[in-house]
């Protein structure tokens, strides 16, 4: 999607045979794996022991642990459990000079014995070396679950409700707020719709969170519409791309997704201005939006765009999208990364920080061996 693995004249190192689950401690809720293990296999292993990683990106059926770390993946249950960066306790990597950057001598919940240098590998897109092992948090499979859907007077009312829900710590496992255009496509219902899934190991905590969330939703004008939209989303959540293809390909259209995040104070403007500007790009036909990863400080908005099957339209669309996100106080990427596609704009967001990343890259990889030609340079 973003050209993070495209490389001409290179050797590609496949780590999929490094696919062992090395150990699991139920008492410590930690699992130690090699980077080539498939996420689905790891989840099945944990489930058989009453645990879960609860990291479920749309790529769940095909993703490997090392790739998830290198791309700073996030998943559908991130609102409660966090992105991959919050699940990592430690990792091992091989530097471009062939040296091994090892795990700590002792695996501990937190340590203050160094700047956490290995965090640089999270989201590095393979430019600093190869991740070979990881120690990850696991969670007991929740015993109690609740789900429902609501419609709001407008998208902004839904955002205000979710902000209050997050700040009161009535945190759901999954929250997805669709605007009218997106809801029309996904659920054949032209309303601004919020899906919520709560899960806890304590029934009392679950009931308390749900009661608080429903109080807040009512306060902001939300009304229950039952579980059907949640059930439809759960059924189709790994088939979104194929479902969209069925809609746009017969019309000779292409589609793409552009995800961003911003603080609560900026989100309404990001949403409004992005849709206004991108709809004016010649050849763009529709701009759908949903918010799907929430924090106490803000949220991710995920835009889906359909446009005429034309390469020039594609590049004009991306130019306008990146310019709009930077100007409205958002990031150019929440979880899809940089690769080649967004490399042109990463310096505008990171400013002098990119220069220091390039110095680190130069130090670790003076010969430019590790995923060369990408945004960190040599």
CSV table of C-alpha atoms in Angstrom, one decimal, residues 25-340:
chain,number,residue,atom,x,y,z
A,25,UNK,CA,4.3,-17.7,31.3
A,26,UNK,CA,0.7,-17.7,32.5
A,27,UNK,CA,1.8,-16.2,35.8
A,28,UNK,CA,3.6,-13.3,34.2
A,29,UNK,CA,1.2,-13.0,31.3
A,30,UNK,CA,4.2,-12.9,28.9
A,31,UNK,CA,4.9,-14.7,25.6
A,32,UNK,CA,8.3,-15.0,24.0
A,33,UNK,CA,8.4,-15.5,20.2
A,34,UNK,CA,10.5,-15.4,17.1
A,35,UNK,CA,9.6,-12.6,14.7
A,36,UNK,CA,8.4,-14.9,11.9
A,37,UNK,CA,5.6,-16.4,13.9
A,38,UNK,CA,2.2,-15.6,12.3
A,39,UNK,CA,-0.1,-13.5,14.5
A,40,UNK,CA,-3.1,-15.9,13.9
A,41,UNK,CA,-1.0,-18.9,15.0
A,42,UNK,CA,0.1,-17.0,18.1
A,43,UNK,CA,-3.4,-16.0,19.0
A,44,UNK,CA,-4.6,-19.6,18.6
A,45,UNK,CA,-1.8,-20.8,20.9
A,46,UNK,CA,-2.7,-18.2,23.5
A,47,UNK,CA,-6.5,-18.9,23.2
A,48,UNK,CA,-5.9,-22.6,23.9
A,49,UNK,CA,-4.4,-21.5,27.2
A,50,UNK,CA,-7.2,-19.0,28.1
A,51,UNK,CA,-5.2,-15.9,27.0
A,52,UNK,CA,-5.1,-13.5,24.1
A,53,UNK,CA,-2.8,-10.9,22.6
A,54,UNK,CA,-5.8,-8.9,21.7
A,55,UNK,CA,-3.9,-7.4,18.8
A,56,UNK,CA,-6.3,-7.8,15.8
A,57,UNK,CA,-5.4,-5.6,12.8
A,58,UNK,CA,-7.3,-6.0,9.5
A,59,UNK,CA,-4.2,-8.0,8.3
A,60,UNK,CA,-4.8,-10.5,11.2
A,61,UNK,CA,-5.0,-13.6,8.9
A,62,UNK,CA,-1.6,-12.8,7.1
A,63,UNK,CA,0.5,-10.8,9.5
A,64,UNK,CA,3.7,-11.8,11.2
A,65,UNK,CA,4.9,-10.5,14.6
A,66,UNK,CA,8.1,-8.9,13.2
A,67,UNK,CA,6.2,-7.0,10.5
A,68,UNK,CA,3.7,-5.8,13.0
A,69,UNK,CA,6.5,-4.3,15.1
A,70,UNK,CA,8.4,-2.8,12.2
A,71,UNK,CA,5.3,-1.1,10.9
A,72,UNK,CA,4.0,0.0,14.4
A,73,UNK,CA,0.8,-1.8,13.8
A,74,UNK,CA,-2.4,-1.1,15.7
A,75,UNK,CA,-5.6,-3.2,15.8
A,76,UNK,CA,-9.3,-3.2,16.2
A,77,UNK,CA,-9.1,-3.5,20.0
A,78,UNK,CA,-6.6,-0.8,20.4
A,79,UNK,CA,-8.8,1.6,22.4
A,80,UNK,CA,-8.6,-0.8,25.4
A,81,UNK,CA,-5.3,-2.7,24.8
A,82,UNK,CA,-3.2,-0.2,22.8
A,83,UNK,CA,-1.1,-0.6,19.7
A,84,UNK,CA,1.8,-3.0,19.2
A,85,UNK,CA,4.2,-0.6,20.9
A,86,UNK,CA,2.3,-1.0,24.1
A,87,UNK,CA,2.4,-4.8,24.0
A,88,UNK,CA,6.2,-5.1,23.6
A,89,UNK,CA,8.2,-5.7,26.7
A,90,UNK,CA,11.5,-6.4,25.0
A,91,UNK,CA,12.9,-7.4,21.6
A,92,UNK,CA,16.0,-8.7,19.9
A,93,UNK,CA,17.3,-7.5,16.5
A,94,UNK,CA,20.2,-8.0,14.2
A,95,UNK,CA,21.9,-4.7,13.2
A,96,UNK,CA,23.1,-4.1,9.6
A,97,UNK,CA,26.7,-4.8,10.6
A,98,UNK,CA,25.7,-8.3,11.6
A,99,UNK,CA,25.8,-7.7,15.3
A,100,UNK,CA,23.0,-8.9,17.6
A,101,UNK,CA,21.2,-6.4,19.8
A,102,UNK,CA,20.1,-8.7,22.5
A,103,UNK,CA,17.2,-9.0,24.9
A,104,UNK,CA,18.0,-7.7,28.4
A,105,UNK,CA,19.6,-10.2,30.8
A,106,UNK,CA,16.3,-10.3,32.8
A,107,UNK,CA,12.8,-9.7,31.4
A,108,UNK,CA,11.1,-7.2,33.7
A,109,UNK,CA,8.0,-5.0,33.5
A,110,UNK,CA,10.0,-1.8,33.3
A,111,UNK,CA,13.6,-0.8,33.7
A,112,UNK,CA,15.4,2.6,33.9
A,113,UNK,CA,18.9,1.3,33.1
A,114,UNK,CA,19.1,2.9,29.6
A,115,UNK,CA,17.3,5.1,27.1
A,116,UNK,CA,15.0,2.5,25.5
A,117,UNK,CA,17.1,2.3,22.3
A,118,UNK,CA,15.2,-0.7,20.9
A,119,UNK,CA,12.0,1.3,20.7
A,120,UNK,CA,13.6,2.8,17.6
A,121,UNK,CA,12.9,-0.5,15.8
A,122,UNK,CA,9.1,-0.1,16.4
A,123,UNK,CA,8.0,1.7,13.2
A,124,UNK,CA,11.4,1.6,11.7
A,125,UNK,CA,10.1,-0.2,8.6
A,126,UNK,CA,13.2,-2.3,8.4
A,127,UNK,CA,15.6,0.6,8.0
A,128,UNK,CA,17.6,0.0,11.2
A,129,UNK,CA,18.0,-3.8,11.1
A,130,UNK,CA,16.0,-7.0,11.4
A,131,UNK,CA,13.8,-7.8,14.4
A,132,UNK,CA,14.3,-11.5,15.3
A,133,UNK,CA,12.6,-12.0,18.7
A,134,UNK,CA,10.0,-10.3,20.9
A,135,UNK,CA,8.6,-10.6,24.4
A,136,UNK,CA,4.9,-9.5,24.4
A,137,UNK,CA,2.2,-9.0,27.0
A,138,UNK,CA,-0.8,-11.3,26.9
A,139,UNK,CA,-4.2,-11.0,28.6
A,140,UNK,CA,-6.7,-13.4,30.0
A,141,UNK,CA,-9.6,-13.9,27.6
A,142,UNK,CA,-12.4,-11.6,28.8
A,143,UNK,CA,-15.3,-13.6,30.3
A,144,UNK,CA,-18.0,-10.9,29.9
A,145,UNK,CA,-18.8,-9.0,26.7
A,146,UNK,CA,-21.4,-6.4,25.7
A,147,UNK,CA,-22.1,-4.6,22.4
A,148,UNK,CA,-24.5,-2.1,21.0
A,149,UNK,CA,-24.8,0.6,18.3
A,150,UNK,CA,-26.1,4.2,18.4
A,151,UNK,CA,-26.8,7.0,16.0
A,152,UNK,CA,-26.0,10.6,16.6
A,153,UNK,CA,-27.3,14.0,15.3
A,154,UNK,CA,-23.9,14.4,13.6
A,155,UNK,CA,-20.4,13.1,13.5
A,156,UNK,CA,-19.1,15.8,15.9
A,157,UNK,CA,-21.6,14.8,18.5
A,158,UNK,CA,-20.3,11.3,18.4
A,159,UNK,CA,-16.7,12.6,18.8
A,160,UNK,CA,-17.7,14.6,21.8
A,161,UNK,CA,-19.4,11.6,23.4
A,162,UNK,CA,-16.3,9.4,22.8
A,163,UNK,CA,-14.0,12.1,24.3
A,164,UNK,CA,-16.1,12.1,27.5
A,165,UNK,CA,-16.2,8.3,27.6
A,166,UNK,CA,-12.4,8.1,27.4
A,167,UNK,CA,-11.8,10.8,30.0
A,168,UNK,CA,-14.2,9.2,32.5
A,169,UNK,CA,-12.2,5.9,31.9
A,170,UNK,CA,-15.3,4.0,30.8
A,171,UNK,CA,-13.0,2.7,28.0
A,172,UNK,CA,-14.5,0.3,25.5
A,173,UNK,CA,-12.5,-2.5,23.8
A,174,UNK,CA,-13.7,-1.4,20.4
A,175,UNK,CA,-15.2,1.9,19.3
A,176,UNK,CA,-16.0,2.8,15.7
A,177,UNK,CA,-17.8,6.0,14.8
A,178,UNK,CA,-18.9,6.1,11.1
A,179,UNK,CA,-20.1,9.2,9.3
A,180,UNK,CA,-23.3,9.2,7.2
A,181,UNK,CA,-21.5,8.4,3.9
A,182,UNK,CA,-19.4,5.6,5.4
A,183,UNK,CA,-22.5,4.1,7.2
A,184,UNK,CA,-24.4,4.2,4.0
A,185,UNK,CA,-21.8,2.0,2.3
A,186,UNK,CA,-21.1,-0.3,5.3
A,187,UNK,CA,-24.6,-0.7,6.9
A,188,UNK,CA,-27.0,0.8,4.3
A,189,UNK,CA,-28.0,3.3,7.0
A,190,UNK,CA,-27.4,7.0,6.2
A,191,UNK,CA,-26.8,8.1,9.8
A,192,UNK,CA,-23.7,8.8,12.0
A,193,UNK,CA,-23.3,5.5,13.8
A,194,UNK,CA,-21.2,4.5,16.8
A,195,UNK,CA,-20.4,0.8,17.4
A,196,UNK,CA,-19.2,-0.2,20.9
A,197,UNK,CA,-17.9,-3.4,22.3
A,198,UNK,CA,-17.1,-3.7,26.0
A,199,UNK,CA,-15.3,-6.7,27.5
A,200,UNK,CA,-14.1,-7.4,31.0
A,201,UNK,CA,-13.2,-10.2,33.3
A,202,UNK,CA,-15.4,-8.6,36.0
A,203,UNK,CA,-19.1,-8.5,35.3
A,204,UNK,CA,-19.5,-5.6,37.8
A,205,UNK,CA,-16.8,-3.5,36.1
A,206,UNK,CA,-18.5,-4.2,32.7
A,207,UNK,CA,-21.9,-3.1,33.9
A,208,UNK,CA,-20.5,0.0,35.5
A,209,UNK,CA,-18.6,1.0,32.3
A,210,UNK,CA,-21.6,0.4,30.1
A,211,UNK,CA,-23.9,2.4,32.4
A,212,UNK,CA,-21.5,5.3,32.3
A,213,UNK,CA,-21.1,5.1,28.5
A,214,UNK,CA,-24.8,5.1,27.9
A,215,UNK,CA,-25.3,8.0,30.2
A,216,UNK,CA,-22.7,10.0,28.2
A,217,UNK,CA,-24.1,8.9,24.9
A,218,UNK,CA,-27.6,10.0,25.8
A,219,UNK,CA,-26.2,13.4,27.1
A,220,UNK,CA,-24.8,14.0,23.6
A,221,UNK,CA,-27.9,13.0,21.7
A,222,UNK,CA,-27.1,9.4,20.9
A,223,UNK,CA,-29.9,6.8,20.5
A,224,UNK,CA,-29.6,3.0,20.6
A,225,UNK,CA,-30.2,1.2,17.3
A,226,UNK,CA,-29.4,-2.3,18.5
A,227,UNK,CA,-26.6,-4.7,17.8
A,228,UNK,CA,-27.1,-5.3,14.0
A,229,UNK,CA,-24.4,-2.9,12.8
A,230,UNK,CA,-21.9,-4.4,15.3
A,231,UNK,CA,-22.7,-7.9,14.1
A,232,UNK,CA,-22.3,-6.8,10.5
A,233,UNK,CA,-19.0,-5.2,11.2
A,234,UNK,CA,-17.7,-8.3,13.1
A,235,UNK,CA,-18.8,-10.5,10.2
A,236,UNK,CA,-17.2,-8.4,7.4
A,237,UNK,CA,-14.2,-6.8,9.3
A,238,UNK,CA,-11.5,-8.8,7.5
A,239,UNK,CA,-13.2,-8.5,4.1
A,240,UNK,CA,-13.5,-4.7,3.8
A,241,UNK,CA,-11.2,-4.4,0.8
A,242,UNK,CA,-12.9,-7.1,-1.2
A,243,UNK,CA,-16.3,-5.6,-0.3
A,244,UNK,CA,-15.2,-2.2,-1.6
A,245,UNK,CA,-13.8,-3.7,-4.8
A,246,UNK,CA,-17.2,-5.1,-5.5
A,247,UNK,CA,-18.6,-1.6,-5.4
A,248,UNK,CA,-16.0,0.5,-7.2
A,249,UNK,CA,-14.4,-1.8,-9.8
A,250,UNK,CA,-17.6,-2.2,-11.9
A,251,UNK,CA,-17.8,1.6,-12.0
A,252,UNK,CA,-14.2,1.9,-13.3
A,253,UNK,CA,-13.1,3.6,-10.1
A,254,UNK,CA,-10.2,3.0,-7.7
A,255,UNK,CA,-10.2,3.5,-4.0
A,256,UNK,CA,-7.6,4.2,-1.3
A,257,UNK,CA,-7.5,4.8,2.4
A,258,UNK,CA,-5.7,7.6,4.3
A,259,UNK,CA,-5.6,7.4,8.1
A,260,UNK,CA,-4.6,10.1,10.5
A,261,UNK,CA,-4.9,11.2,14.1
A,262,UNK,CA,-5.3,14.5,15.9
A,263,UNK,CA,-6.2,15.9,19.3
A,264,UNK,CA,-9.8,16.4,20.4
A,265,UNK,CA,-9.5,20.1,19.8
A,266,UNK,CA,-8.4,19.6,16.2
A,267,UNK,CA,-10.4,16.5,15.1
A,268,UNK,CA,-13.6,18.3,14.0
A,269,UNK,CA,-11.6,20.7,11.8
A,270,UNK,CA,-9.5,17.8,10.4
A,271,UNK,CA,-12.7,15.9,9.5
A,272,UNK,CA,-14.5,18.8,8.0
A,273,UNK,CA,-11.6,20.4,6.1
A,274,UNK,CA,-10.3,17.1,4.7
A,275,UNK,CA,-13.7,16.1,3.3
A,276,UNK,CA,-14.3,19.6,1.9
A,277,UNK,CA,-10.9,19.8,0.1
A,278,UNK,CA,-10.7,16.3,-1.1
A,279,UNK,CA,-14.1,16.3,-2.6
A,280,UNK,CA,-13.0,19.3,-4.7
A,281,UNK,CA,-10.1,17.3,-6.2
A,282,UNK,CA,-10.9,16.6,-9.9
A,283,UNK,CA,-11.8,12.9,-10.3
A,284,UNK,CA,-12.5,12.2,-6.6
A,285,UNK,CA,-16.1,11.0,-6.2
A,286,UNK,CA,-16.6,10.2,-2.5
A,287,UNK,CA,-14.8,10.7,0.8
A,288,UNK,CA,-16.0,8.4,3.6
A,289,UNK,CA,-14.8,8.6,7.2
A,290,UNK,CA,-14.8,6.8,10.4
A,291,UNK,CA,-13.0,7.2,13.7
A,292,UNK,CA,-11.7,3.8,15.0
A,293,UNK,CA,-8.9,4.2,17.6
A,294,UNK,CA,-9.5,6.4,20.6
A,295,UNK,CA,-7.3,7.9,23.3
A,296,UNK,CA,-7.7,10.2,26.2
A,297,UNK,CA,-6.1,12.9,24.1
A,298,UNK,CA,-7.7,12.4,20.7
A,299,UNK,CA,-8.5,9.8,18.0
A,300,UNK,CA,-7.7,8.3,14.6
A,301,UNK,CA,-9.9,9.2,11.6
A,302,UNK,CA,-9.7,6.8,8.7
A,303,UNK,CA,-10.8,8.2,5.3
A,304,UNK,CA,-11.8,6.0,2.4
A,305,UNK,CA,-11.7,7.7,-1.0
A,306,UNK,CA,-13.1,6.6,-4.3
A,307,UNK,CA,-11.8,8.3,-7.5
A,308,UNK,CA,-11.5,7.8,-11.2
A,309,UNK,CA,-9.0,5.1,-12.3
A,310,UNK,CA,-6.3,7.6,-13.3
A,311,UNK,CA,-2.8,7.9,-11.9
A,312,UNK,CA,-2.7,11.7,-12.1
A,313,UNK,CA,-5.9,11.9,-10.1
A,314,UNK,CA,-4.3,9.5,-7.5
A,315,UNK,CA,-1.2,11.8,-7.0
A,316,UNK,CA,-3.3,15.0,-6.9
A,317,UNK,CA,-5.5,13.4,-4.3
A,318,UNK,CA,-2.5,12.4,-2.1
A,319,UNK,CA,-0.9,15.8,-2.5
A,320,UNK,CA,-4.0,17.5,-1.3
A,321,UNK,CA,-4.6,15.0,1.5
A,322,UNK,CA,-1.1,15.4,3.0
A,323,UNK,CA,-1.1,19.2,2.7
A,324,UNK,CA,-4.5,19.3,4.4
A,325,UNK,CA,-3.5,17.0,7.3
A,326,UNK,CA,-0.4,19.0,8.1
A,327,UNK,CA,-2.2,22.3,7.9
A,328,UNK,CA,-5.0,21.2,10.2
A,329,UNK,CA,-2.8,19.8,13.0
A,330,UNK,CA,-3.0,16.1,12.2
A,331,UNK,CA,-0.3,13.5,11.4
A,332,UNK,CA,0.3,12.2,7.9
A,333,UNK,CA,0.0,8.6,9.2
A,334,UNK,CA,-1.6,7.0,12.3
A,335,UNK,CA,-0.7,3.3,11.5
A,336,UNK,CA,-0.1,2.6,7.8
A,337,UNK,CA,3.4,4.1,7.9
A,338,UNK,CA,5.6,6.0,5.5
A,339,UNK,CA,7.3,3.7,3.0
A,340,UNK,CA,7.9,5.4,-0.4
